[in-house]
CSV table of C-alpha atoms (C1' of nucleotides) in Angstrom, one decimal:
chain,number,residue,atom,x,y,z
T,1,UNK,CA,-149.7,21.7,46.5
T,2,UNK,CA,-152.3,19.1,44.4
T,3,UNK,CA,-153.9,16.4,45.4
T,4,UNK,CA,-151.5,13.4,45.2
T,5,UNK,CA,-149.3,16.1,47.4
T,6,UNK,CA,-151.9,16.7,49.9
T,7,UNK,CA,-152.3,13.1,50.7
T,8,UNK,CA,-148.8,12.7,51.2
T,9,UNK,CA,-148.8,15.4,53.5
T,10,UNK,CA,-152.1,14.4,55.3
T,11,UNK,CA,-151.2,10.9,55.8
T,12,UNK,CA,-147.8,11.8,57.3
T,13,UNK,CA,-149.3,13.9,59.9
T,14,UNK,CA,-152.3,11.6,60.8
T,15,UNK,CA,-150.1,9.6,62.6
T,16,UNK,CA,-149.7,10.0,66.4
T,17,UNK,CA,-146.0,9.8,66.7
T,18,UNK,CA,-145.4,12.1,63.8
T,19,UNK,CA,-148.0,14.5,65.0
T,20,UNK,CA,-146.1,15.1,68.2
T,21,UNK,CA,-143.0,15.3,66.8
T,22,UNK,CA,-144.4,18.1,64.3
T,23,UNK,CA,-146.0,20.0,67.0
T,24,UNK,CA,-143.0,20.1,69.2
T,25,UNK,CA,-141.0,21.3,66.2
T,26,UNK,CA,-143.4,24.0,65.4
T,27,UNK,CA,-143.4,24.9,69.0
T,28,UNK,CA,-139.3,25.2,69.0
T,29,UNK,CA,-139.1,26.6,65.6
T,30,UNK,CA,-137.5,28.4,63.9
T,31,UNK,CA,-134.4,27.1,66.2
T,32,UNK,CA,-135.2,23.6,65.6
T,33,UNK,CA,-134.2,20.6,68.0
T,34,UNK,CA,-131.6,18.0,67.5
T,35,UNK,CA,-132.7,14.6,67.2
T,36,UNK,CA,-132.0,12.8,70.3
T,37,UNK,CA,-133.4,15.8,72.1
T,38,UNK,CA,-136.5,15.2,70.5
T,39,UNK,CA,-136.6,11.3,71.2
T,40,UNK,CA,-135.9,12.4,75.1
T,41,UNK,CA,-138.6,15.2,75.1
T,42,UNK,CA,-141.0,12.6,73.6
T,43,UNK,CA,-139.5,9.4,75.2
T,44,UNK,CA,-139.5,7.6,72.0
T,45,UNK,CA,-136.9,4.9,70.7
T,46,UNK,CA,-134.2,6.1,68.3
T,47,UNK,CA,-135.1,3.8,65.7
T,48,UNK,CA,-138.9,4.8,65.6
T,49,UNK,CA,-138.1,8.6,65.6
T,50,UNK,CA,-135.8,8.3,62.8
T,51,UNK,CA,-138.4,6.2,61.0
T,52,UNK,CA,-140.7,9.2,61.7
T,53,UNK,CA,-138.0,11.9,61.0
T,54,UNK,CA,-137.4,10.6,57.6
T,55,UNK,CA,-141.0,10.5,56.4
T,56,UNK,CA,-141.4,14.0,57.6
T,57,UNK,CA,-138.8,15.3,55.8
T,58,UNK,CA,-140.2,13.0,52.8
T,59,UNK,CA,-143.4,15.2,53.2
T,60,UNK,CA,-141.3,18.4,53.2
T,61,UNK,CA,-143.2,19.0,56.6
T,62,UNK,CA,-139.6,19.0,58.3
T,63,UNK,CA,-136.5,20.1,57.3
T,64,UNK,CA,-132.6,18.8,59.0
T,65,UNK,CA,-129.6,20.5,59.2
T,66,UNK,CA,-126.1,18.8,60.1
T,67,UNK,CA,-124.0,20.1,63.1
T,68,UNK,CA,-121.4,18.3,64.2
T,69,UNK,CA,-122.4,15.0,65.2
T,70,UNK,CA,-126.0,16.5,65.8
T,71,UNK,CA,-128.5,16.7,63.3
T,72,UNK,CA,-131.1,19.7,63.9
T,73,UNK,CA,-134.4,19.2,62.8
T,74,UNK,CA,-137.2,22.2,62.3
T,75,UNK,CA,-140.8,23.0,61.0
T,76,UNK,CA,-140.6,23.6,57.2
T,77,UNK,CA,-143.6,25.9,57.2
T,78,UNK,CA,-144.2,26.5,53.3
T,79,UNK,CA,-145.7,23.2,53.0
T,80,UNK,CA,-147.6,23.4,55.9
T,81,UNK,CA,-149.1,26.7,54.6
T,82,UNK,CA,-149.7,25.4,51.1
T,83,UNK,CA,-151.8,22.3,52.6
T,84,UNK,CA,-154.0,24.6,54.5
T,85,UNK,CA,-154.6,26.9,51.6
T,86,UNK,CA,-155.3,23.7,49.3
T,87,UNK,CA,-158.1,22.4,51.8
T,88,UNK,CA,-159.9,25.8,51.8
T,89,UNK,CA,-159.4,26.7,48.2
T,90,UNK,CA,-162.2,28.1,46.2
T,91,UNK,CA,-164.0,28.0,49.7
T,92,UNK,CA,-168.1,29.0,49.2
T,93,UNK,CA,-167.4,29.7,45.7
T,94,UNK,CA,-164.7,32.1,46.5
T,95,UNK,CA,-166.8,34.3,48.5
T,96,UNK,CA,-164.2,33.4,51.5
T,97,UNK,CA,-166.4,34.2,54.7
T,98,UNK,CA,-168.3,31.1,55.6
T,99,UNK,CA,-165.3,29.4,55.8
T,100,UNK,CA,-163.0,31.7,58.0
T,101,UNK,CA,-162.9,30.6,62.0
T,102,UNK,CA,-164.8,32.9,64.0
T,103,UNK,CA,-163.3,35.7,65.9
T,104,UNK,CA,-163.0,35.5,69.6
T,105,UNK,CA,-163.6,38.9,71.5
W,1,UNK,CA,-159.0,19.5,69.9
W,2,UNK,CA,-156.1,17.3,71.2
W,3,UNK,CA,-153.8,14.8,69.5
W,4,UNK,CA,-156.2,12.0,69.4
W,5,UNK,CA,-158.8,14.2,67.6
W,6,UNK,CA,-156.3,15.8,65.5
W,7,UNK,CA,-155.2,12.1,64.0
W,8,UNK,CA,-158.8,11.3,63.3
W,9,UNK,CA,-159.6,14.4,61.7
W,10,UNK,CA,-156.3,14.0,59.7
W,11,UNK,CA,-156.6,10.2,58.8
W,12,UNK,CA,-159.9,11.3,57.5
W,13,UNK,CA,-158.6,13.7,54.9
W,14,UNK,CA,-155.5,11.6,54.1
W,15,UNK,CA,-157.2,9.7,51.5
W,16,UNK,CA,-157.8,10.5,48.0
W,17,UNK,CA,-161.5,9.9,47.6
W,18,UNK,CA,-162.5,11.9,50.9
W,19,UNK,CA,-160.0,14.6,50.0
W,20,UNK,CA,-161.7,15.0,46.9
W,21,UNK,CA,-165.4,14.8,48.8
W,22,UNK,CA,-164.2,17.5,51.5
W,23,UNK,CA,-162.9,19.8,49.0
W,24,UNK,CA,-165.8,19.5,46.4
W,25,UNK,CA,-168.0,20.4,49.7
W,26,UNK,CA,-166.0,23.1,50.8
W,27,UNK,CA,-166.3,24.5,47.3
W,28,UNK,CA,-169.9,24.1,47.1
W,29,UNK,CA,-170.6,25.2,51.0
W,30,UNK,CA,-172.7,26.5,52.5
W,31,UNK,CA,-175.4,24.8,50.3
W,32,UNK,CA,-173.7,21.4,50.1
W,33,UNK,CA,-174.6,18.7,47.9
W,34,UNK,CA,-176.7,15.6,47.6
W,35,UNK,CA,-175.0,12.2,48.0
W,36,UNK,CA,-176.1,11.2,44.3
W,37,UNK,CA,-174.6,14.4,43.1
W,38,UNK,CA,-171.3,13.6,44.8
W,39,UNK,CA,-171.0,10.5,43.3
W,40,UNK,CA,-171.7,11.4,39.8
W,41,UNK,CA,-169.4,14.3,40.1
W,42,UNK,CA,-166.3,12.4,41.3
W,43,UNK,CA,-167.5,9.3,39.4
W,44,UNK,CA,-167.6,7.1,42.2
W,45,UNK,CA,-169.5,3.9,43.2
W,46,UNK,CA,-172.5,4.8,45.6
W,47,UNK,CA,-171.1,2.1,48.1
W,48,UNK,CA,-167.4,3.7,48.3
W,49,UNK,CA,-169.1,7.0,48.7
W,50,UNK,CA,-171.4,6.2,51.6
W,51,UNK,CA,-168.6,4.4,53.3
W,52,UNK,CA,-166.5,7.6,52.9
W,53,UNK,CA,-169.2,9.9,53.9
W,54,UNK,CA,-169.6,8.1,57.3
W,55,UNK,CA,-166.0,8.4,57.6
W,56,UNK,CA,-166.0,12.1,57.1
W,57,UNK,CA,-169.4,12.7,59.5
W,58,UNK,CA,-167.9,10.7,62.3
W,59,UNK,CA,-164.9,12.6,62.1
W,60,UNK,CA,-166.9,15.9,62.4
W,61,UNK,CA,-165.6,17.3,58.8
W,62,UNK,CA,-169.2,17.2,57.3
W,63,UNK,CA,-172.8,17.6,58.7
W,64,UNK,CA,-175.9,15.9,56.9
W,65,UNK,CA,-179.3,16.8,56.3
W,66,UNK,CA,-182.1,14.9,55.1
W,67,UNK,CA,-184.6,16.1,52.8
W,68,UNK,CA,-187.2,13.9,51.3
W,69,UNK,CA,-185.4,11.0,49.5
W,70,UNK,CA,-182.2,13.0,49.5
W,71,UNK,CA,-179.4,13.3,52.2
W,72,UNK,CA,-177.6,16.7,51.9
W,73,UNK,CA,-173.9,16.8,53.0
W,74,UNK,CA,-171.8,20.1,53.7
W,75,UNK,CA,-168.7,20.9,55.2
W,76,UNK,CA,-168.4,21.3,58.8
W,77,UNK,CA,-165.9,24.4,59.3
W,78,UNK,CA,-165.5,24.3,62.9
W,79,UNK,CA,-163.5,21.1,62.9
W,80,UNK,CA,-161.4,22.2,60.2
W,81,UNK,CA,-160.8,25.3,61.8
W,82,UNK,CA,-159.9,23.9,65.1
W,83,UNK,CA,-157.5,21.5,63.1
W,84,UNK,CA,-155.4,24.3,61.8
W,85,UNK,CA,-155.4,26.3,64.9
W,86,UNK,CA,-154.1,22.7,66.6
W,87,UNK,CA,-151.4,22.5,64.2
W,88,UNK,CA,-149.8,26.1,64.4
W,89,UNK,CA,-150.5,26.1,68.3
W,90,UNK,CA,-147.6,27.9,70.3
W,91,UNK,CA,-146.2,28.3,66.9
W,92,UNK,CA,-142.6,29.6,67.4
W,93,UNK,CA,-143.0,30.1,71.3
W,94,UNK,CA,-146.1,32.0,70.8
W,95,UNK,CA,-144.1,34.7,68.7
W,96,UNK,CA,-146.5,34.2,65.7
W,97,UNK,CA,-144.4,35.4,62.8
W,98,UNK,CA,-142.3,33.0,61.4
W,99,UNK,CA,-144.9,30.6,60.7
W,100,UNK,CA,-147.5,32.6,58.7
W,101,UNK,CA,-147.7,32.6,54.9
W,102,UNK,CA,-146.0,34.6,53.0
W,103,UNK,CA,-148.2,37.7,51.8
W,104,UNK,CA,-148.0,37.8,47.8
W,105,UNK,CA,-148.2,41.2,46.4
Q,1,DA,C1',-200.2,-1.3,48.0
Q,2,DC,C1',-197.1,-0.7,43.9
Q,3,DT,C1',-193.2,1.5,41.3
Q,4,DG,C1',-189.1,4.1,40.8
Q,5,DT,C1',-185.4,6.7,43.0
Q,6,DA,C1',-181.7,7.7,46.7
Q,7,DT,C1',-178.6,5.9,50.2
Q,8,DT,C1',-176.4,2.9,53.1
Q,9,DT,C1',-175.3,-2.0,54.8
Q,10,DC,C1',-172.6,-6.4,54.2
Q,11,DC,C1',-168.8,-8.7,53.3
Q,12,DA,C1',-164.4,-10.8,51.8
Q,13,DT,C1',-159.9,-9.5,49.4
Q,14,DA,C1',-155.6,-6.9,48.7
Q,15,DT,C1',-152.9,-3.3,50.6
Q,16,DT,C1',-150.3,-0.5,53.4
Q,17,DT,C1',-147.6,0.6,57.5
Q,18,DA,C1',-146.0,1.1,62.5
Q,19,DT,C1',-142.9,-0.9,65.8
Q,20,DG,C1',-138.3,-1.2,68.4
Q,21,DG,C1',-133.9,-4.2,69.3
Q,22,DA,C1',-129.6,-5.1,67.4
Q,23,DA,C1',-126.2,-3.7,64.3
Q,24,DA,C1',-123.9,-0.2,61.2
Q,25,DT,C1',-122.4,4.2,60.2
Q,26,DA,C1',-120.9,9.0,61.1
Q,27,DT,C1',-118.6,12.4,63.6
Q,28,DA,C1',-115.8,14.1,67.9
Q,29,DA,C1',-112.8,14.0,71.5
Q,30,DA,C1',-108.9,11.6,74.2
N,1,DT,C1',-106.1,4.8,67.1
N,2,DT,C1',-109.5,4.2,70.5
N,3,DT,C1',-113.2,5.9,73.0
N,4,DA,C1',-117.9,7.8,73.1
N,5,DT,C1',-121.8,9.8,71.5
N,6,DA,C1',-125.3,10.3,67.7
N,7,DT,C1',-128.2,8.8,64.2
N,8,DT,C1',-129.9,5.7,60.8
N,9,DT,C1',-130.7,1.0,58.6
N,10,DC,C1',-132.3,-3.6,58.8
N,11,DC,C1',-136.2,-6.6,59.3
N,12,DA,C1',-140.2,-9.7,60.8
N,13,DT,C1',-144.5,-9.4,63.3
N,14,DA,C1',-148.6,-7.0,63.7
N,15,DA,C1',-152.4,-4.0,62.8
N,16,DA,C1',-155.5,-1.1,60.2
N,17,DT,C1',-158.2,0.1,56.1
N,18,DA,C1',-160.0,0.7,51.1
N,19,DT,C1',-162.8,-1.4,47.3
N,20,DG,C1',-167.3,-2.2,44.9
N,21,DG,C1',-171.1,-5.2,43.6
N,22,DA,C1',-175.5,-7.1,45.6
N,23,DA,C1',-178.8,-6.8,48.7
N,24,DA,C1',-181.6,-4.0,52.1
N,25,DT,C1',-183.4,0.0,53.9
N,26,DA,C1',-185.9,4.4,53.5
N,27,DC,C1',-188.8,7.5,50.9
N,28,DA,C1',-192.1,9.6,47.3
N,29,DG,C1',-195.5,9.9,43.9
N,30,DT,C1',-199.4,7.3,41.6
DNA sequence: ACTGTATTTCCATATTTATGGAAATATAAA
DNA sequence: TTTATATTTCCATAAATATGGAAATACAGT
């Protein structure tokens, strides 16, 4: 992951429709959902959904697999994990303590 | 964190200049840097930097503290951590295994 | 008060991007 | 081949956002 890739990945998620699609796929992973199922769950026109799925695929955030007439989409976690690592890289000069989430008891 | 907040936070980071500023502050946290030091390290005009710092502050990604004529900026990790949690919320239906980064030996 | 340094605001221009209906394409079943 | 269902592409319109020089503001030291 480098700056340009990270900007592409973040831009892709920084959009209400795409963020909802991504989170829905995160929650239904690793199985994924067919495009039409995503459209009906999110009440989104097919053309709009298709546009956003293409963006998400291009950014490497989701992957697709055709099965008959259906195209199943699911999360590609490697990109998401690489992004998170990039954002906190060399946190606190490598000390890695100030940037960790606080533990909840 | 909700969808709208996440979109604001992600939009803020999805910009080359702001991403560089944020990462620089991550790496120099928790001390932070004065605005002018950020500008010179990233070779960025002051007006441009100021615009982006305002965006980052508004999104809660950085915090600032005035000290004499200097304004020190540093990362606000709570927002970053909330964003990461939101993105992987209910991952894999709560199973939380498919979405973790792979361990490196 | 005056000078020097630090930071922010103003502003006009240029660029990028989301939307959804209709048509096109792809696959499966009758 | 005909019909039905799934998904994608096309396209014109509308909206949001980054840039950086010049001026304004804020603060400290003399």
